[in-house]
CSV table of C-alpha atoms in Angstrom, one decimal:
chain,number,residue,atom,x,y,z
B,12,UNK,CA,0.0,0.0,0.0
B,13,UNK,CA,1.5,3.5,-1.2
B,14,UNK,CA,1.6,5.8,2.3
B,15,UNK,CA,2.9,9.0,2.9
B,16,UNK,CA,3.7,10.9,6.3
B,17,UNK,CA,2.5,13.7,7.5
B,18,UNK,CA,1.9,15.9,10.2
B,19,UNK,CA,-1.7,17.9,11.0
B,20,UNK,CA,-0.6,21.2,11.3
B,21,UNK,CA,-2.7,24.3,12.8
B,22,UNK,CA,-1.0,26.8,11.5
B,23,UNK,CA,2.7,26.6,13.1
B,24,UNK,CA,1.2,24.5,15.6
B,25,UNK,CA,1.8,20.8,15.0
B,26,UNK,CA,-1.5,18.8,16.2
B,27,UNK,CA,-0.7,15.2,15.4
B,28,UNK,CA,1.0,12.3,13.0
B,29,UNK,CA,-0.8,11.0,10.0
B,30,UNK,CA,-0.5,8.1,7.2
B,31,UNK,CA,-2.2,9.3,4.3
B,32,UNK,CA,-3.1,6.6,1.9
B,33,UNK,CA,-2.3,7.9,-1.3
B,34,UNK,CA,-4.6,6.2,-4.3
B,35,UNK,CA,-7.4,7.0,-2.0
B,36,UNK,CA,-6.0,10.5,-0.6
B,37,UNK,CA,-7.6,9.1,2.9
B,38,UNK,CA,-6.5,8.9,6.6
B,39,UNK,CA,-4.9,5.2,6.8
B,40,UNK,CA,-3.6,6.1,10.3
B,41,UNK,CA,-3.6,8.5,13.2
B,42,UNK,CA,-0.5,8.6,15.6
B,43,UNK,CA,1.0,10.8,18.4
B,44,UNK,CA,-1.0,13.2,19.3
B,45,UNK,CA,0.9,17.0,19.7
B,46,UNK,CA,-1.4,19.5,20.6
B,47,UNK,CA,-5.0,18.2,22.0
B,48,UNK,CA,-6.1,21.6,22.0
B,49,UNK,CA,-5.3,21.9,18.4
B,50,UNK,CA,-7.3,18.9,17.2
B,51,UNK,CA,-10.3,20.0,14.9
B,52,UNK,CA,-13.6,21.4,16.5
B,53,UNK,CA,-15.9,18.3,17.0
B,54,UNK,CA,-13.1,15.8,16.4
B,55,UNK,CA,-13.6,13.5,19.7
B,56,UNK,CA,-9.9,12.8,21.4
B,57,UNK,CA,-10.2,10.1,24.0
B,58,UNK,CA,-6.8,8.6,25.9
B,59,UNK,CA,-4.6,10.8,24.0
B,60,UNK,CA,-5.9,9.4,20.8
B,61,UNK,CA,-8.3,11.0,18.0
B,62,UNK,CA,-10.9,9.5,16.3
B,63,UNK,CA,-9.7,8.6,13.2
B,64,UNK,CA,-13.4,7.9,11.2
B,65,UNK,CA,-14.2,11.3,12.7
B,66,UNK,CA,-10.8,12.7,11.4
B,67,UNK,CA,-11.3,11.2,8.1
B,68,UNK,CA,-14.7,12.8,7.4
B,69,UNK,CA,-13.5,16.3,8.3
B,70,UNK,CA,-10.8,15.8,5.9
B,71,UNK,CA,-12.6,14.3,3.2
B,72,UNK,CA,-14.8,16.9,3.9
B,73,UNK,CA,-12.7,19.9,2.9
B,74,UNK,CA,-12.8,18.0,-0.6
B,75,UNK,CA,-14.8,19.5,-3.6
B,76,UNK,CA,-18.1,17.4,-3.3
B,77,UNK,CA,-18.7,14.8,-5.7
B,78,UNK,CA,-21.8,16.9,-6.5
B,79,UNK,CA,-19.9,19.7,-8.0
B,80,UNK,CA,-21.0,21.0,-11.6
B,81,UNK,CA,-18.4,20.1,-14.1
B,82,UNK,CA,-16.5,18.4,-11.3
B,83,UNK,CA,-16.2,14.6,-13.2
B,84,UNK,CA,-14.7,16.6,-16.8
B,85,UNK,CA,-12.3,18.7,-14.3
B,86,UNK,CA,-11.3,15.6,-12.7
B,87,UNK,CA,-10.6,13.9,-16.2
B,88,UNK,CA,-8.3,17.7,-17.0
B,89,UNK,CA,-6.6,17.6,-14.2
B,90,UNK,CA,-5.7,13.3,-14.7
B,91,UNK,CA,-7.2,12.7,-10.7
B,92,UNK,CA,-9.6,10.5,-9.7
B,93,UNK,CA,-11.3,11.5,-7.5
B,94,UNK,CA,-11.8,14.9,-5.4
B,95,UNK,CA,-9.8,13.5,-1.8
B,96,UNK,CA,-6.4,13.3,-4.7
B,97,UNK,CA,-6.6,16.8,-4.6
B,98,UNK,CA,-6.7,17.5,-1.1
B,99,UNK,CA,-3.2,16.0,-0.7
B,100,UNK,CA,-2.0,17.9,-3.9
B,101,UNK,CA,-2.3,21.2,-2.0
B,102,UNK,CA,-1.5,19.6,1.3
B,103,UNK,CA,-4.7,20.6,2.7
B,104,UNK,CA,-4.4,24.6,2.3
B,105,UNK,CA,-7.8,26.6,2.7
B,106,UNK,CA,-9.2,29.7,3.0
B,107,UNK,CA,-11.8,29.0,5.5
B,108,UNK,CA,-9.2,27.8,7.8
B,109,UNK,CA,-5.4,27.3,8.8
B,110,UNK,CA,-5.5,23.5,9.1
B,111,UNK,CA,-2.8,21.6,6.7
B,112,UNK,CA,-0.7,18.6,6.3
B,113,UNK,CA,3.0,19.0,6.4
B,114,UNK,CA,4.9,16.3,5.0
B,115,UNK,CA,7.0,14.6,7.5
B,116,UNK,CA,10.6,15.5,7.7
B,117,UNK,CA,10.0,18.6,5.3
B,118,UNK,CA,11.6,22.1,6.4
B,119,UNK,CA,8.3,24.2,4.7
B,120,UNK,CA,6.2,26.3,6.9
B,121,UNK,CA,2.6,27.8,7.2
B,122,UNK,CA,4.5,31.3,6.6
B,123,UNK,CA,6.1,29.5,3.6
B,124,UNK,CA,2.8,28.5,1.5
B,125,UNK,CA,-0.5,29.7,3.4
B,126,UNK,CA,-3.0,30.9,0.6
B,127,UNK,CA,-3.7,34.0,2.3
B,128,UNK,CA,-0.4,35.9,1.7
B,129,UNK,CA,1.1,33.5,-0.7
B,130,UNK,CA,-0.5,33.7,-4.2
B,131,UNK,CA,-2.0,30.4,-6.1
B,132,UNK,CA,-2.5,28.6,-9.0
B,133,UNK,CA,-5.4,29.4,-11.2
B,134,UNK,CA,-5.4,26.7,-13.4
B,135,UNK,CA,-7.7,24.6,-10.8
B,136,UNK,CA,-10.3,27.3,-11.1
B,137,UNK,CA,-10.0,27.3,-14.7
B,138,UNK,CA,-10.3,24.1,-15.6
B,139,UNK,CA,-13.3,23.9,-12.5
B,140,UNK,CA,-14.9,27.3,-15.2
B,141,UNK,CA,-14.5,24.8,-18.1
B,142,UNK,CA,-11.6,27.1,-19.3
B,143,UNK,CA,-8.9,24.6,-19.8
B,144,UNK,CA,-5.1,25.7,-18.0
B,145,UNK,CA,-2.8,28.2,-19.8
B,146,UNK,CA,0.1,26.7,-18.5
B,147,UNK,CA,1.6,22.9,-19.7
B,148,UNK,CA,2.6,22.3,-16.8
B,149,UNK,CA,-0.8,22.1,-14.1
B,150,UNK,CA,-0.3,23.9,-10.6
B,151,UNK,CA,-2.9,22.1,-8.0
B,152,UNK,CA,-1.7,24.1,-5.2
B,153,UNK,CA,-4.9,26.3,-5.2
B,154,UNK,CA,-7.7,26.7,-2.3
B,155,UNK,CA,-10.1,25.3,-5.2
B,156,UNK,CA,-9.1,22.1,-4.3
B,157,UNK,CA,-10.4,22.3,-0.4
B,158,UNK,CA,-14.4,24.4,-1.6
B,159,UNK,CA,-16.9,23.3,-0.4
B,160,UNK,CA,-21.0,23.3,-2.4
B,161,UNK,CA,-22.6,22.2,-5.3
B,162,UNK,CA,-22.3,25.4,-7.5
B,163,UNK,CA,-19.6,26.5,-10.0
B,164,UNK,CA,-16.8,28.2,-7.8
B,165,UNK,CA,-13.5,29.3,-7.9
B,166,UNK,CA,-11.1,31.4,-5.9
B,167,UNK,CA,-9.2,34.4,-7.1
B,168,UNK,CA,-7.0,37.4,-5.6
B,169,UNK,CA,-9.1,40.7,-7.0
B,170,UNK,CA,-6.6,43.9,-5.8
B,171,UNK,CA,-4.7,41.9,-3.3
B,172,UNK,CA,-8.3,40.6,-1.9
B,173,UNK,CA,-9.0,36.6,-1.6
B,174,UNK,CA,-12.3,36.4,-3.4
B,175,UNK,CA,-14.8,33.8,-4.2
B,176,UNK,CA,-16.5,33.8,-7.4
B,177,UNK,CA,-20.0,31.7,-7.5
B,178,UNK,CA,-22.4,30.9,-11.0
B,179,UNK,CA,-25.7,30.2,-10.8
B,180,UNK,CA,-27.9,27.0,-11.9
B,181,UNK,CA,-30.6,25.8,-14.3
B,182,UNK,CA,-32.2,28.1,-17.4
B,183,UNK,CA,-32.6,31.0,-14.6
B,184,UNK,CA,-29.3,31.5,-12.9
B,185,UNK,CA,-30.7,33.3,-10.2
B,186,UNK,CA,-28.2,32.5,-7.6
B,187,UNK,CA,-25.9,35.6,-7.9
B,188,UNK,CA,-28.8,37.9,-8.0
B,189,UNK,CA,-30.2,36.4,-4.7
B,190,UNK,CA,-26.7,36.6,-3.1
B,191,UNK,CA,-26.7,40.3,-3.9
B,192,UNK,CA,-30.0,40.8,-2.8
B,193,UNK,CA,-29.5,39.4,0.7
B,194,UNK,CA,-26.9,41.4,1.3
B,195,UNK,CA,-29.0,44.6,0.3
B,196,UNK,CA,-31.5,43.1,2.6
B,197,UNK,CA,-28.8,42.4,5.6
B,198,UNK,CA,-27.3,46.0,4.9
B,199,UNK,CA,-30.5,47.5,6.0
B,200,UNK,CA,-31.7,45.4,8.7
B,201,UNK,CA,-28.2,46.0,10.3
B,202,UNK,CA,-27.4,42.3,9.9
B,203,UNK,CA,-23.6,40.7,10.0
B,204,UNK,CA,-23.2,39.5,6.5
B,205,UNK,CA,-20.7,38.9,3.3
B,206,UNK,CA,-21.4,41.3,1.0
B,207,UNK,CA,-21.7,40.1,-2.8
B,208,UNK,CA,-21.7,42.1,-5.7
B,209,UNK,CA,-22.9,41.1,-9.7
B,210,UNK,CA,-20.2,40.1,-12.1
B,211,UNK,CA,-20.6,39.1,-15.7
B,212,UNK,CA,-18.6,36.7,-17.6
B,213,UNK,CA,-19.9,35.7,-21.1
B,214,UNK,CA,-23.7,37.3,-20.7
B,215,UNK,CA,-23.5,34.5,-17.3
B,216,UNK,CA,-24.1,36.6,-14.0
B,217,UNK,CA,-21.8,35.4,-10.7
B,218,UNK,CA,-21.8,36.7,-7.4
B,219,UNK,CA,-18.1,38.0,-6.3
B,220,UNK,CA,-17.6,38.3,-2.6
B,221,UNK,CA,-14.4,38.7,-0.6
B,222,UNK,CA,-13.1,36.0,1.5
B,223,UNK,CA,-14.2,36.8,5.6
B,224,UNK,CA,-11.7,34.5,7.1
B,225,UNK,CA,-8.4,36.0,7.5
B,226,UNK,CA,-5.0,34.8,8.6
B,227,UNK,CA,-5.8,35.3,11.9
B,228,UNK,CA,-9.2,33.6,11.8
B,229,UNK,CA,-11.6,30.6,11.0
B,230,UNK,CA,-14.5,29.3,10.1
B,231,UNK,CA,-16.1,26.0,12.0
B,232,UNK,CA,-19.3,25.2,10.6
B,233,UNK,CA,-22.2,24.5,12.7
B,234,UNK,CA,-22.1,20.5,12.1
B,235,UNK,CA,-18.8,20.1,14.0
B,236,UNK,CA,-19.9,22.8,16.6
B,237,UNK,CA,-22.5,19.9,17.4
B,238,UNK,CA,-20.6,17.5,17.6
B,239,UNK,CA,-18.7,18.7,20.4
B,240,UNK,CA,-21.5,17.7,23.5
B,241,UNK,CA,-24.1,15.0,23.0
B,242,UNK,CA,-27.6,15.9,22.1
B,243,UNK,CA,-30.2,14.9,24.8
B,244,UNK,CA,-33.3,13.5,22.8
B,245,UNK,CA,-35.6,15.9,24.1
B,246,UNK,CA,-33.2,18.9,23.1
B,247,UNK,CA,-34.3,20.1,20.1
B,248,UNK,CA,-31.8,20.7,16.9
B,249,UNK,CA,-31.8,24.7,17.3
B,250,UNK,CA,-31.5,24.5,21.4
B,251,UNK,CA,-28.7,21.9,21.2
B,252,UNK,CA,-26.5,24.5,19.0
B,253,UNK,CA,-27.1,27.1,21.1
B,254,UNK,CA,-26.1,25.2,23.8
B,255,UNK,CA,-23.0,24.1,22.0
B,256,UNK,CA,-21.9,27.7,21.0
B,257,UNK,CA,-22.6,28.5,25.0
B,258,UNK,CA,-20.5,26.3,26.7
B,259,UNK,CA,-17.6,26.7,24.1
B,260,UNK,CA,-18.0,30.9,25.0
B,261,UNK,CA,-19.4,31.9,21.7
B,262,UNK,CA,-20.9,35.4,22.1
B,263,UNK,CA,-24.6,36.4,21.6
B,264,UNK,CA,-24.8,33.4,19.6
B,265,UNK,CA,-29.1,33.6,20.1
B,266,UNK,CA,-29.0,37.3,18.3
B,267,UNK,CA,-27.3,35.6,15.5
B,268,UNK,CA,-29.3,33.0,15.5
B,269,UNK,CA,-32.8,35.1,15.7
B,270,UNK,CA,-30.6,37.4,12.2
B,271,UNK,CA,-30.2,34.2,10.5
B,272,UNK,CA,-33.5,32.6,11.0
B,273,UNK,CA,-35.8,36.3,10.3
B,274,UNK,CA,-33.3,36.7,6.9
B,275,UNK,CA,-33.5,33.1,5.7
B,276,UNK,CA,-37.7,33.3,6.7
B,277,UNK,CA,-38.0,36.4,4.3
B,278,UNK,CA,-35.8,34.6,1.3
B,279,UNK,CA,-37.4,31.7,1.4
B,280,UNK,CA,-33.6,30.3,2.0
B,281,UNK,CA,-34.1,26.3,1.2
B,282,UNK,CA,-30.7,25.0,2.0
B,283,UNK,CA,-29.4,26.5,4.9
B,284,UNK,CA,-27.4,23.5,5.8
B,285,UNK,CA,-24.5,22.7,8.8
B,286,UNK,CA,-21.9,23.7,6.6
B,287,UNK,CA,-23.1,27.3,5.5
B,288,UNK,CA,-23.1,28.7,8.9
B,289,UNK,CA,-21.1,29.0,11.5
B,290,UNK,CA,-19.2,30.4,14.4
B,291,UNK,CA,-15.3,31.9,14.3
B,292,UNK,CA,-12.8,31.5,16.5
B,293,UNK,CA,-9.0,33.4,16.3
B,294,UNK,CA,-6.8,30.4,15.2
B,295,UNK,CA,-4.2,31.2,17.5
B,296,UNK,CA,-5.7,32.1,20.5
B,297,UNK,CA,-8.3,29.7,20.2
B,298,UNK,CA,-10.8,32.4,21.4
B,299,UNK,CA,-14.4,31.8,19.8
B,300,UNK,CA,-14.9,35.5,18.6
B,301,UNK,CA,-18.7,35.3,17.4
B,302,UNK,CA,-21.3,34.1,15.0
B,303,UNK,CA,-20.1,34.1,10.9
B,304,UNK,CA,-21.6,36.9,9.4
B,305,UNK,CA,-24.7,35.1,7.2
B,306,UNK,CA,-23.0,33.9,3.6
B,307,UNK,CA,-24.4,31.4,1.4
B,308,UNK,CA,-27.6,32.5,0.3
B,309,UNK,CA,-28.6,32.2,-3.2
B,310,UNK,CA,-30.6,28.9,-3.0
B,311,UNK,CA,-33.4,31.3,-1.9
B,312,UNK,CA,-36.6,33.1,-3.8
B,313,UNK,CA,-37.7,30.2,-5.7
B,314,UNK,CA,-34.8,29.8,-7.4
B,315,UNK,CA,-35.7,26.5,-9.2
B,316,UNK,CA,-39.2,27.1,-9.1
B,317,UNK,CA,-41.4,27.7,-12.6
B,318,UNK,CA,-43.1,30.7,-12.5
B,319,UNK,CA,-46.2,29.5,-11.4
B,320,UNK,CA,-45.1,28.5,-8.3
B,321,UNK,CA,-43.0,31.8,-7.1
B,322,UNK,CA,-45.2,33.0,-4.1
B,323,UNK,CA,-46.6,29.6,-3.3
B,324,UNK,CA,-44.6,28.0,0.1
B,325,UNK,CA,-46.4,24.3,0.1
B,326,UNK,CA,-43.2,23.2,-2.6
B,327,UNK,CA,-40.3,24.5,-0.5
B,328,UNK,CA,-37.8,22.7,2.0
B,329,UNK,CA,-36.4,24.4,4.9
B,330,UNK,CA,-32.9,24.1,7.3
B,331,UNK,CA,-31.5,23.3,9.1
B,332,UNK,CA,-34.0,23.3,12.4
B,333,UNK,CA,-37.3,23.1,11.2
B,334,UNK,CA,-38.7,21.7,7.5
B,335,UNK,CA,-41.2,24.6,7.2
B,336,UNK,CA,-40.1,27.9,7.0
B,337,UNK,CA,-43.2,29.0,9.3
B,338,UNK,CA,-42.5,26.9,12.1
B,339,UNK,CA,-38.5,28.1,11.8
B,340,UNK,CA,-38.8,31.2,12.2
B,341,UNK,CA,-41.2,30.8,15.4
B,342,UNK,CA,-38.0,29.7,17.0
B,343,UNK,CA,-36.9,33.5,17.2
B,344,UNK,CA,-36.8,34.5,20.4
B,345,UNK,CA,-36.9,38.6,19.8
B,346,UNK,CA,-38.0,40.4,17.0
B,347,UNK,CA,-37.3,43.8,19.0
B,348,UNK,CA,-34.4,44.4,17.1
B,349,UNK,CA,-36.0,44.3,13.2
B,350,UNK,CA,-37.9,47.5,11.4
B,351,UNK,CA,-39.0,45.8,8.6
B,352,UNK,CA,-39.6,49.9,7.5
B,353,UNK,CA,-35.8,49.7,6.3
B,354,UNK,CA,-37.0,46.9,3.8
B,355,UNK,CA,-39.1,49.6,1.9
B,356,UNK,CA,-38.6,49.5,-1.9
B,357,UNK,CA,-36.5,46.5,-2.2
B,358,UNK,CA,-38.5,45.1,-4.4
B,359,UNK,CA,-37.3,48.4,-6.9
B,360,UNK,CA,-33.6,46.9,-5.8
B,361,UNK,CA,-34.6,43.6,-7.4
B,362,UNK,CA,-36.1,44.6,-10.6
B,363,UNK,CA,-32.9,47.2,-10.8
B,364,UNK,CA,-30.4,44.4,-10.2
B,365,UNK,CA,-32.2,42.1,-12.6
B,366,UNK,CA,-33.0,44.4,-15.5
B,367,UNK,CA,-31.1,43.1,-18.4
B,368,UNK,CA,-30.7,39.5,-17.2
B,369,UNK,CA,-31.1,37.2,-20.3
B,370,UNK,CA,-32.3,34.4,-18.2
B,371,UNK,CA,-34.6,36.3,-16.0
B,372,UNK,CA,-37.8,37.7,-17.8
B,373,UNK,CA,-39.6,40.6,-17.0
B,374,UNK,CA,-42.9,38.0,-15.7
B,375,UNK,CA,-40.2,36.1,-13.5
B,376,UNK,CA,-38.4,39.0,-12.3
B,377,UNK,CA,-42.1,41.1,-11.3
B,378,UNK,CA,-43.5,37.8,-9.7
B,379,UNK,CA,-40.4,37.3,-7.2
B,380,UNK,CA,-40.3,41.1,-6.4
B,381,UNK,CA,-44.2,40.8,-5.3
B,382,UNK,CA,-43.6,37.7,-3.2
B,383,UNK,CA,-40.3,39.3,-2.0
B,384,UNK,CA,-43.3,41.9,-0.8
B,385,UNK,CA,-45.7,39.7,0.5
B,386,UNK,CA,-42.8,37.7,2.3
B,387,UNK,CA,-42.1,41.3,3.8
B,388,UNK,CA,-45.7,41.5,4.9
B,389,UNK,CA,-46.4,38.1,6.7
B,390,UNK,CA,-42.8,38.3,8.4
B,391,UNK,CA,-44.3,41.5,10.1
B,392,UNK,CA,-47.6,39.7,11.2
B,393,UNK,CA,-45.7,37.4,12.9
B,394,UNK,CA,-43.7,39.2,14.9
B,395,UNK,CA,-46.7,41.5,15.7
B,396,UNK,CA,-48.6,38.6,16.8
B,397,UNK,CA,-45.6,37.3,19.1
B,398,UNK,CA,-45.6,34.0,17.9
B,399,UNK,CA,-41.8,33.3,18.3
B,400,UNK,CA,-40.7,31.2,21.2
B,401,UNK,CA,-38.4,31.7,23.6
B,402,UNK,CA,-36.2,28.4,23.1
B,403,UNK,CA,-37.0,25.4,20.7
């Protein structure tokens, strides 16, 4: 069996010895263990030793998912197999994080190759676009390889900034625009968000937004936050996360909670899932600093839906606590902070930022801003009525 060493490094912090198997680009083995502290959020550590299934789904989990668009004709460009060769290609560099694998007995450093102050490859992200590499010679050392979603994706450095650059799906596209909307909508309401703007490439619109984790920072996303206590079967989903963020000393984590729940209620959000929220913690300190501003939001305003459903909410899913969006957003436990006033004439936003879309017609784009309205409406009964609970 081909095996390489390594060692899990947290930024210049080594966390513990690993056998990588190399055709599978999975965790064969899991040895001394360096720094406890260091391990992974929601990576159990018993006796001095980690979990190594639970290690080897975090890692296959920075992979690009299988799911990806494009991702099997990339995979045949780049000559890999599958998405976990990748991971070991660009020894596990991210941008949501400072995790990465140092091979054993090499002299390199975090300060040496980090994608935050070290440029990277594009070729990854081109041939993930369908663009094909410029160079003979392919680079995979590129925070492509460790995305995460189902959407078209790539990284790129726009003046000196890491940013993200999202398509959309299906004969509307409508992502993007719904990424830029919520942030309009977050702007006003004075919620912490990413802020996306419109880019065009070929007539296709993408949403652009800079990275929010720094150098300094990272993101853990909500599943591994749960997986650091036991959930008591009468504990609900939502009151077992907040009880997670509480005991690790995540502040007014049940504001963010009562932001993320009102926004994703008034855009119809049908795939807020663990991974696309969050908390962030200061990856040298170890300091839990707060709630992730709300990112991630384009699967929202009937995105897939025909036209004759847009308005209608008996065909739409909801996550990650509830599976309708009217019992979800009962879980908010203040709406004293929301003047859904500040949300006057975003419909006129919409139909501004749409106008000219050549996959969004003028039918599509007026229904969406009149539900947007209604949405507006019925979110302000609600919280009229005092129909939110206290804890769920």
């Amino acid at each position: 069996m081909a095996e390489s060493s390594y060692i899990l490094m947290h930024k210049r912090t080594p966390v513990a010895d690993l056998q990588i198997d190399t055709p599978t680009g999975t965790i064969s083995a899991v040895g001394r263990v360096h720094a406890a502290e260091h391990v992974p959020v929601g990576i159990p550590v018993k006796k001095g030793m980690i979990d190594r299934a639970a290690l080897n789904a975090w890692w296959k989990g920075r992979a690009i998912p299988a799911s990806r668009s494009g991702i099997q004709h990339a995979l045949h460009e780049l000559q890999v197999p599958a998405t976990e060769i990748l991971l070991e290609k660009c020894l596990g560099l991210s941008l949501s994080d400072q995790y990465w694998i140092c091979p054993a007995d090499s002299p390199i450093t975090w300060d040496d190759i980090n994608f935050f102050t070290h440029p990277f490859s594009d070729d990854v992200g081109n041939i993930l676009f369908g663009q094909g590499s410029t160079s003979d010679r392919i680079s995979l050392m590129s925070p492509d390889n460790t995305s995460d979603g189902w959407l078209k994706k790539r990284w790129t450095i726009l003046d000196g900034k890491r940013c993200l650059i999202k398509g959309g799906s299906g004969a509307t596209q409508q992502e993007p625009y719904n990424e830029v909307i919520a942030s309009a909508i977050m702007e006003r309401l004075g919620v912490p968000h990413v802020t996306y703007t419109l880019l065009y490439q070929e007539d296709y619109p993408y949403s652009v937004c800079e990275d929010f984790i720094t150098a300094e920072t990272e993101l853990i996303p909500a599943w591994y936050v749960m997986q650091t206590r036991k959930k008591e079967n009468h504990v609900s989903v939502h009151q077992h996360y907040i009880n997670c963020c509480e005991e690790l000393g995540v502040p007014n984590i049940r504001e963010a909670i009562d932001q993320m729940l009102v926004v994703d209620y008034l855009l119809v959000n049908e795939d807020r899932h663990q991974s696309n929220f969050g908390i962030v913690r200061n990856a040298d300190t170890l300091a839990f600093l707060g709630a992730a501003p709300i990112f991630d939001s384009g699967t929202s305003l009937w995105f897939d839906k025909p036209l004759s459903l847009i308005g209608n909410t008996a065909h739409l899913t909801c996550k990650p606590f509830k599976v309708s969006h009217e019992e979800q957003v009962k879980l908010t436990s203040s709406f004293a902070w929301l003047d859904l006033s500040k949300l006057d004439g975003i419909e006129d936003e919409w139909m501004e930022l749409t106008r000219g879309s050549l996959f969004l017609d003028e039918r599509r784009r007026a229904a969406i801003a009149q539900a947007l309205r209604e949405r507006i409406t019925r979110l302000g009964q609600i919280a009229h009525s005092g129909t939110s609970a206290s804890s769920g």
